[in-house]
Amino acid sequence: MTITGTDFTESTFLRQQPVKMLIGGQWVEAASGKTFETMNPSTGQVLAKVAEGDSEDIDRAVAAARKAFESGVWPKLTPSQRGRLLWKLADLIEQHAEELAQLETLNNGKPIKYSRGGDVPLTADHFRYFAGWATKLEGDTIPVSIPNMFTYTLREPVGVVGQIIPWNFPLQMAAWKLAPALACGNTVILKPAEQTPLSALRLGELIGEAGFPDGVVNIVPGFGETAGAALAAHPDVDKIAFTGSTEVGKLILQASVGNLKKVTLELGGKSPNIIFPDADLKFAIRGAINAIFFNQGQVCTAGSRLFVHKSVYDQVLSGLTDYASKMKLGMGIDPATDLGPLVSQEQLERVTGYIETGKREGATTTIGGSRPDSEQLPGYFVQPTVFDNVKDEMTIAREEIFGPVVVALPFEEVEEVAARANKSIYGLSAGVWTNDVKKVHKMAAALKAGVVWVNTYNQFDAAAPFGGYKQSGYGREMGHAVLDAYTQIKTVWVNLR
Ligand code: NAI
Ligand code: MG
């Protein structure tokens, strides 16, 4: 493989064929010997063959994680040493930043400027933030009302944790899952998405290089219905952390019933982004563009329902259309690209299917609505698309599209827009654009969402809790909130009499 203008060929990672999986500190092939192909969505061409994990590999990985947990090599390592290893991993990510950015872009399709400027540095940052938590997992002393009792709590790891992640931010999703789990002393089996296994596997090599003990992190690539389902149902897994579709989130929950494993779910969204007439419209329009087109709209928080006050609706819509027309579609690896391809043929069909449904139900596009010239862009590309003449009841206004498609909806009153914004099975995030401080707080209180962004959108930080209301899931990631997901509290009573 030659990619001119980059130092990617310096990486030996893709030269190993197939790319193997990480179990108990060893790089191994699938027990079945099977492999699957992973693609470059910018071209539709095969990038690598990858070992295809299934239930037997999950069994091996769970056994390795269990051994690492029970032997104490990880949970009993001093917190300071655990923190150091997480910090060292962050250093290694930075040392290999360019290689990781290219791998991420080649496998996911996302524009390289975002892999370089966002995905990779934020991944390193996540490990650094949680490196700090390893030494700060404190219990409490409890002033109980029973005489002579000394009562305290310990925060202990949950145990063996299965983590199933999606393909939209492969490296960052791995970091959101691994960093807090490891800081808290758990051992892990990570299953990357079948579309994008490469960067997580390269991360696995760096985990080995950093010096994490064998079996603390196991990475098993494979399909959801096989490897993922086996992990979710495994009787020796204590917890599953999942990010993906609401549909699969429900399956994970059902699979957890056997041994009542703990579950945290970060699922879909249909987030409202609301522009009031007193907003600084120039910023609001740019914000609405970022809210929907960032990562080709393949973001769980995508601002896919754009509510615009009637008095500025036409102005905002023409601004949006104008911006969208200037976005450069291109190969992920091209530094000039603003909008890359969708991740797969399946997502291409899903998104174009929604666009057709929108048109059939009577909505109209002000821009986009189809694929670009496939001779020039042979990958899974869709034009940035803005829908007008939309009704709240239409499919495209209710269901998660997960592509560069926004529906614009006019509104008149504050109470009205809050009610319409909340009329969704989802409640992941929301955006509000206004310079009126009263509206800011009214809306922040009224919106049923785990995150509300005011005069900004898609802000994430390792320190700020993130997660959903309603069918967008439960449990929180990031910040100190995620510690509840990866620890359990033990109460100790000591009779001092
Ligand atoms: P998905 O939910 O099927 O896949 C996400 C992860 O779950 C992958 O690692 C997959 O292998 C695994 N998985 C799938 N079926 C499983 C099962 N039965 N048991 C255990 N694990 C399983 O999502 P998919 O099919 O890639 O995308 C479909 C839609 O889901 C998207 O169009 C989007 O609407 C939504 N989605 C939401 C994401 C988010 O960030 N909240 C991320 C990815 C997809
Ligand atoms: Mg699926």
XYZ file of C-alpha atoms and ligand atoms in Angstrom:
542
model
C 0.000 0.000 0.000
C 1.415 3.358 -0.936
C -0.040 6.600 0.254
C 2.023 9.417 -1.104
C 2.761 12.499 0.915
C 2.553 10.715 4.249
C 4.925 8.730 6.385
C 2.312 6.044 6.810
C 4.412 3.411 5.126
C 6.807 3.785 8.069
C 4.216 1.833 10.031
C 4.741 -1.888 9.991
C 1.349 -2.460 11.523
C -0.576 -3.209 8.340
C 2.216 -5.332 6.920
C 1.286 -8.170 9.252
C -1.507 -10.072 7.521
C -3.821 -10.917 9.045
C -3.789 -8.369 11.864
C -4.043 -10.505 14.979
C -5.983 -10.148 18.220
C -4.612 -9.523 21.704
C -5.352 -12.149 24.348
C -3.408 -12.588 27.572
C -0.529 -10.476 26.288
C -0.139 -12.597 23.127
C -0.983 -11.660 19.556
C -2.967 -14.595 18.239
C -5.126 -15.667 15.329
C -8.772 -16.562 15.803
C -9.382 -20.038 17.217
C -11.370 -20.733 14.050
C -8.564 -19.394 11.857
C -11.124 -17.092 10.217
C -10.405 -13.537 9.119
C -12.497 -10.652 7.859
C -11.684 -7.741 5.581
C -11.648 -4.176 6.796
C -12.100 -1.407 4.275
C -10.958 2.080 3.440
C -14.335 3.813 3.068
C -12.790 6.617 0.998
C -12.107 4.142 -1.790
C -14.180 1.077 -0.964
C -10.980 -0.971 -1.132
C -9.724 -3.561 1.327
C -7.226 -2.180 3.816
C -6.359 -5.304 5.781
C -7.429 -8.756 6.843
C -8.145 -9.068 10.531
C -8.503 -12.116 12.783
C -12.217 -12.733 13.274
C -12.969 -13.309 16.938
C -15.912 -15.460 17.978
C -17.184 -17.070 21.177
C -14.131 -19.290 21.628
C -11.834 -16.271 21.449
C -14.095 -14.382 23.834
C -13.811 -17.350 26.244
C -10.022 -17.204 26.022
C -9.990 -13.438 26.506
C -12.353 -13.573 29.476
C -10.188 -16.279 31.084
C -7.100 -14.092 30.603
C -8.834 -11.032 32.045
C -10.145 -13.079 34.972
C -6.674 -14.414 35.697
C -5.176 -10.914 35.589
C -7.892 -9.675 37.910
C -7.840 -12.460 40.491
C -4.054 -12.733 40.609
C -4.051 -9.084 41.600
C -1.477 -7.996 39.000
C -3.726 -5.097 38.138
C -6.205 -4.317 40.932
C -3.494 -4.774 43.588
C -0.822 -2.829 41.757
C -0.329 0.415 43.656
C -2.578 3.208 42.422
C 0.514 5.238 41.665
C 1.870 2.498 39.398
C -1.471 2.120 37.637
C -1.554 5.862 37.074
C 1.986 5.853 35.715
C 1.174 3.164 33.154
C -1.874 5.096 31.945
C 0.263 8.217 31.676
C 2.967 6.316 29.801
C 0.355 5.052 27.357
C -0.679 8.659 26.722
C 2.970 9.513 25.990
C 3.214 6.609 23.545
C 0.013 7.712 21.805
C 1.569 11.126 21.318
C 4.819 9.619 20.058
C 2.840 7.674 17.455
C 0.279 10.396 16.825
C 0.737 10.672 13.078
C 0.584 6.933 12.504
C -2.556 6.617 14.644
C -4.213 9.579 12.919
C -3.597 8.038 9.509
C -4.783 4.626 10.607
C -7.959 6.204 12.010
C -8.621 8.132 8.815
C -7.843 5.211 6.508
C -10.165 2.854 8.356
C -13.002 5.252 9.242
C -12.810 7.765 6.392
C -12.862 10.831 8.626
C -10.904 13.872 7.426
C -7.266 13.640 8.507
C -7.331 17.182 9.906
C -9.799 15.994 12.547
C -7.901 12.757 13.300
C -4.768 14.820 13.815
C -6.361 17.736 15.622
C -9.059 15.910 17.590
C -9.218 12.135 17.778
C -5.598 11.412 18.612
C -4.836 14.267 21.044
C -8.163 13.764 22.829
C -7.392 10.057 23.157
C -4.064 10.839 24.829
C -5.775 13.418 27.012
C -8.343 10.893 28.167
C -5.678 8.488 29.414
C -3.879 11.345 31.197
C -7.035 12.531 32.933
C -7.806 9.032 34.229
C -4.164 8.396 35.144
C -4.797 11.082 37.762
C -7.890 9.345 39.117
C -6.061 6.096 39.924
C -4.708 7.650 43.130
C -7.928 9.398 44.134
C -10.505 6.638 44.472
C -11.463 7.269 48.054
C -14.111 5.800 50.300
C -15.934 7.571 53.128
C -16.186 7.237 56.854
C -19.839 7.103 57.886
C -21.142 8.554 61.149
C -23.677 5.759 61.865
C -26.024 6.072 64.869
C -25.152 2.734 66.423
C -22.719 3.082 69.319
C -19.131 1.820 69.027
C -19.311 1.129 65.341
C -16.635 2.364 62.998
C -18.142 2.270 59.526
C -16.364 3.067 56.307
C -16.671 2.421 52.588
C -14.178 1.119 50.063
C -14.419 1.781 46.363
C -13.445 -1.479 44.682
C -13.215 -2.422 40.997
C -16.154 -4.275 39.462
C -13.903 -7.026 38.055
C -13.810 -8.277 34.470
C -15.339 -5.739 32.129
C -16.503 -6.256 28.535
C -16.492 -3.143 26.372
C -18.223 -2.984 23.000
C -17.595 0.117 20.928
C -18.764 1.630 17.640
C -16.913 2.807 14.578
C -17.571 6.566 14.536
C -14.660 7.515 16.830
C -12.740 4.242 17.084
C -9.777 5.493 19.110
C -11.672 7.891 21.333
C -14.322 5.285 22.074
C -11.557 2.863 23.082
C -10.104 5.544 25.378
C -13.475 6.479 26.920
C -13.924 2.833 27.799
C -10.413 1.660 28.699
C -9.075 4.639 30.647
C -11.643 4.780 33.499
C -11.988 0.975 33.685
C -8.228 0.586 34.086
C -7.814 3.507 36.477
C -10.371 1.829 38.738
C -8.484 -1.508 38.695
C -10.674 -3.569 36.367
C -9.417 -5.873 33.641
C -10.909 -5.605 30.181
C -12.011 -7.342 27.010
C -12.502 -4.695 24.334
C -14.431 -5.502 21.170
C -13.896 -2.839 18.524
C -16.481 -2.361 15.784
C -16.062 -4.708 12.821
C -15.846 -1.695 10.475
C -12.875 -0.099 12.272
C -10.729 -2.490 14.280
C -7.302 -1.165 13.304
C -6.562 1.778 15.589
C -7.719 -0.095 18.697
C -5.430 -2.996 17.797
C -2.498 -0.642 17.274
C -3.374 0.860 20.658
C -3.130 -2.702 22.012
C 0.489 -2.839 20.837
C 1.209 0.421 22.633
C -0.433 -0.965 25.778
C 2.060 -3.831 25.631
C 4.932 -1.421 25.019
C 3.883 0.699 27.993
C 4.266 -2.367 30.207
C 0.730 -3.209 31.284
C 0.702 -6.751 32.724
C -0.531 -9.543 30.417
C -4.299 -10.054 30.324
C -5.199 -6.645 31.767
C -6.342 -5.487 28.332
C -7.539 -8.019 25.748
C -8.742 -6.864 22.346
C -10.931 -9.165 20.281
C -12.042 -7.858 16.870
C -15.095 -9.499 15.341
C -18.743 -9.057 14.499
C -21.476 -7.914 16.842
C -23.799 -10.872 16.416
C -20.983 -13.323 17.220
C -18.084 -11.918 19.275
C -20.139 -9.034 20.716
C -23.075 -11.224 21.664
C -20.760 -13.813 23.263
C -19.139 -11.110 25.372
C -22.477 -9.610 26.418
C -23.808 -13.007 27.508
C -20.622 -14.360 29.094
C -21.255 -15.671 32.623
C -17.811 -14.630 33.868
C -18.025 -11.001 32.745
C -19.035 -8.658 35.571
C -19.958 -5.619 33.554
C -20.617 -4.518 29.985
C -20.073 -0.974 28.790
C -21.640 -0.406 25.387
C -21.803 2.428 22.890
C -23.884 1.960 19.755
C -27.438 1.708 18.535
C -30.425 1.735 20.888
C -31.582 -1.478 19.231
C -28.395 -3.351 20.160
C -28.331 -1.661 23.591
C -31.574 -3.461 24.365
C -30.063 -6.784 23.247
C -27.070 -6.178 25.518
C -29.385 -5.598 28.429
C -31.272 -8.820 27.698
C -28.011 -10.747 27.439
C -26.894 -9.377 30.814
C -29.751 -11.072 32.643
C -28.034 -14.474 32.977
C -25.523 -13.358 35.586
C -27.020 -9.891 36.255
C -23.909 -8.171 35.006
C -23.814 -4.427 35.418
C -24.530 -2.516 32.231
C -23.920 1.028 31.078
C -25.260 2.138 27.711
C -24.482 5.137 25.536
C -26.968 4.948 22.673
C -28.511 6.926 19.880
C -29.844 10.440 19.664
C -31.942 12.851 17.627
C -30.680 15.989 19.232
C -32.476 19.319 18.931
C -30.372 22.372 18.141
C -32.407 25.520 18.739
C -31.698 28.960 17.284
C -33.518 31.927 18.859
C -33.806 35.195 16.939
C -31.662 37.078 19.455
C -28.675 34.774 18.864
C -25.563 35.937 17.092
C -26.687 34.344 13.845
C -23.295 34.190 12.207
C -22.015 31.948 15.008
C -25.275 30.062 15.297
C -25.205 29.101 11.615
C -21.607 27.995 11.839
C -22.501 26.110 15.009
C -25.398 24.372 13.285
C -23.048 23.298 10.499
C -20.565 21.847 12.966
C -23.403 20.230 14.931
C -24.610 18.166 11.981
C -21.745 17.785 9.531
C -18.854 17.067 11.891
C -17.701 13.472 11.318
C -20.151 13.238 8.386
C -22.990 13.414 10.902
C -21.925 10.073 12.367
C -22.022 11.428 15.888
C -24.431 10.284 18.574
C -24.935 13.933 19.601
C -25.406 15.241 16.034
C -27.658 18.301 16.012
C -29.983 16.665 13.519
C -33.188 18.544 14.371
C -32.525 22.212 13.776
C -35.280 24.356 15.283
C -35.092 27.933 13.997
C -37.300 30.813 15.092
C -39.733 31.742 12.337
C -38.475 35.318 12.119
C -34.944 34.235 11.153
C -35.756 30.898 9.521
C -35.136 31.955 5.916
C -31.929 33.747 6.813
C -30.555 30.774 8.755
C -31.564 28.299 6.093
C -29.855 30.230 3.331
C -26.737 30.656 5.496
C -26.709 26.942 6.196
C -27.149 26.087 2.540
C -24.387 28.462 1.577
C -21.933 26.977 4.104
C -22.833 23.428 3.121
C -22.228 24.243 -0.558
C -18.670 25.275 0.287
C -17.726 22.133 2.176
C -15.129 20.099 0.375
C -15.974 16.431 0.025
C -12.916 14.270 -0.392
C -10.777 11.345 0.606
C -10.194 11.214 4.330
C -6.436 11.303 3.887
C -6.516 14.599 1.910
C -5.717 17.484 4.312
C -8.142 19.781 2.436
C -11.156 17.508 3.032
C -14.002 18.854 5.189
C -16.399 15.971 4.705
C -15.239 12.392 4.164
C -17.212 9.281 3.268
C -19.603 7.395 5.538
C -18.030 4.409 7.195
C -19.539 1.580 5.137
C -21.799 0.493 2.332
C -24.397 -0.392 4.972
C -24.379 3.142 6.406
C -24.468 4.586 2.880
C -27.610 2.611 2.143
C -29.147 3.513 5.482
C -28.537 7.244 5.062
C -29.583 7.456 1.397
C -32.632 5.390 2.332
C -33.602 8.042 4.891
C -33.078 10.791 2.321
C -35.446 9.024 -0.073
C -37.993 8.538 2.706
C -37.793 12.251 3.520
C -38.511 13.194 -0.071
C -41.327 10.669 -0.321
C -42.961 12.044 2.816
C -42.957 15.544 1.298
C -39.843 17.260 2.614
C -37.618 19.137 0.165
C -33.852 19.680 0.100
C -32.225 23.092 -0.152
C -28.922 21.365 -0.865
C -27.596 17.829 -1.254
C -29.940 14.901 -1.183
C -27.822 12.523 -3.208
C -24.369 11.060 -3.682
C -21.581 13.013 -5.388
C -20.170 11.836 -8.711
C -19.028 8.298 -7.952
C -16.297 8.354 -10.576
C -14.508 11.111 -8.729
C -15.387 9.831 -5.276
C -15.848 6.067 -5.438
C -16.178 5.584 -1.660
C -19.316 5.797 0.500
C -19.944 9.522 0.047
C -23.149 11.470 0.618
C -23.556 15.188 -0.027
C -24.276 17.435 2.953
C -28.043 17.627 2.951
C -30.465 20.195 4.391
C -34.179 19.384 4.509
C -36.865 22.091 4.476
C -40.671 21.684 4.618
C -40.362 19.102 7.343
C -43.074 18.102 9.827
C -42.220 16.847 13.316
C -44.009 13.567 12.554
C -41.917 12.683 9.518
C -39.529 9.742 9.735
C -36.510 11.968 9.052
C -37.496 14.222 11.984
C -37.875 11.319 14.426
C -35.290 8.649 13.637
C -31.540 8.786 13.996
C -30.087 9.089 10.477
C -26.403 9.126 11.467
C -25.284 10.912 8.340
C -24.773 14.469 7.025
C -28.510 15.200 6.968
C -30.255 17.920 8.964
C -33.947 18.719 9.143
C -34.883 22.378 9.654
C -38.049 23.119 11.635
C -39.466 26.599 12.280
C -40.920 27.519 15.712
C -42.517 30.538 17.383
C -42.568 30.246 21.189
C -40.116 29.150 23.891
C -42.552 26.710 25.530
C -43.563 25.325 22.178
C -40.006 24.598 21.057
C -39.058 23.022 24.393
C -42.026 20.656 24.153
C -41.298 19.769 20.528
C -37.591 19.291 21.255
C -38.434 16.876 24.076
C -40.862 14.877 21.979
C -38.393 12.129 21.139
C -37.537 8.696 22.454
C -33.971 10.019 22.755
C -32.419 12.493 25.169
C -28.701 12.614 24.588
C -27.894 16.257 23.951
C -29.315 19.613 22.897
C -28.065 22.968 21.648
C -29.416 26.439 22.388
C -28.363 29.649 20.645
C -29.449 32.885 22.326
C -28.017 35.971 24.036
C -30.888 36.161 26.514
C -29.702 34.821 29.865
C -33.244 34.013 30.953
C -33.871 31.859 27.909
C -30.541 30.117 28.468
C -31.522 28.869 31.910
C -35.147 28.229 31.046
C -34.088 25.998 28.175
C -31.265 24.309 30.105
C -33.822 23.324 32.743
C -36.571 22.336 30.298
C -34.582 20.162 27.892
C -34.574 16.445 28.651
C -31.025 15.685 27.639
C -27.811 14.562 29.296
C -25.882 17.505 27.832
C -27.021 21.013 26.902
C -24.668 23.216 24.915
C -25.346 26.949 24.916
C -23.889 29.034 22.091
C -21.599 26.141 21.247
C -21.993 22.503 20.218
C -20.177 19.138 20.355
C -17.874 20.087 23.202
C -16.317 17.158 25.037
C -13.743 17.009 27.773
C -12.455 14.080 29.817
C -13.545 15.964 32.964
C -17.161 16.661 31.918
C -19.786 13.900 32.439
C -21.540 12.644 29.326
C -24.506 10.312 28.820
C -28.153 10.051 27.973
C -31.672 10.579 29.240
C -34.488 8.302 28.078
C -33.563 5.770 25.377
C -30.198 7.399 24.812
C -28.994 5.101 27.562
C -27.867 5.202 31.144
C -24.737 5.617 33.166
C -22.295 8.438 32.576
C -18.894 8.477 30.966
C -16.073 10.903 31.757
C -15.452 13.080 34.745
C -15.843 11.667 38.231
C -19.324 10.467 37.222
C -17.875 7.490 35.327
C -16.185 6.155 38.471
C -19.590 4.888 39.604
C -19.708 2.744 36.478
C -16.372 1.046 37.118
C -16.327 0.672 40.891
C -18.606 -0.832 43.488
C -18.921 0.303 47.052
C -18.209 -2.021 49.950
C -19.363 -0.940 53.410
C -17.287 -2.210 56.328
C -18.642 -2.260 59.903
C -16.142 -2.674 62.719
C -17.358 -3.174 66.274
C -14.924 -1.238 68.460
C -16.369 -2.347 71.773
P -24.459 -1.353 16.317
O -25.120 -0.923 17.573
O -24.956 -2.599 15.645
O -22.875 -1.593 16.592
C -22.150 -1.025 17.639
C -21.259 -2.090 18.276
O -22.088 -3.126 18.788
C -20.298 -2.782 17.299
O -19.093 -3.089 17.975
C -21.024 -4.051 16.949
O -20.171 -5.095 16.550
C -21.690 -4.386 18.263
N -22.879 -5.242 18.161
C -23.784 -5.298 17.154
N -24.722 -6.227 17.414
C -24.419 -6.766 18.613
C -25.007 -7.771 19.434
N -26.110 -8.406 19.036
N -24.425 -8.062 20.615
C -23.317 -7.420 21.014
N -22.710 -6.469 20.293
C -23.247 -6.147 19.102
O -24.480 -0.148 15.313
P -24.289 -0.180 13.714
O -25.048 -1.333 13.132
O -22.853 -0.097 13.424
O -24.982 1.181 13.307
C -26.396 1.247 13.189
C -26.923 2.534 13.745
O -26.646 2.605 15.131
C -26.301 3.793 13.180
O -26.902 4.164 11.973
C -26.581 4.763 14.284
O -27.902 5.229 14.175
C -26.454 3.940 15.542
N -25.120 4.086 16.156
C -24.975 4.911 17.224
C -23.724 5.136 17.774
C -23.521 6.048 18.927
O -22.464 6.638 19.030
N -24.443 6.161 19.848
C -22.522 4.524 17.214
C -22.793 3.615 16.126
C -24.044 3.433 15.623
Mg -25.684 -3.160 13.782
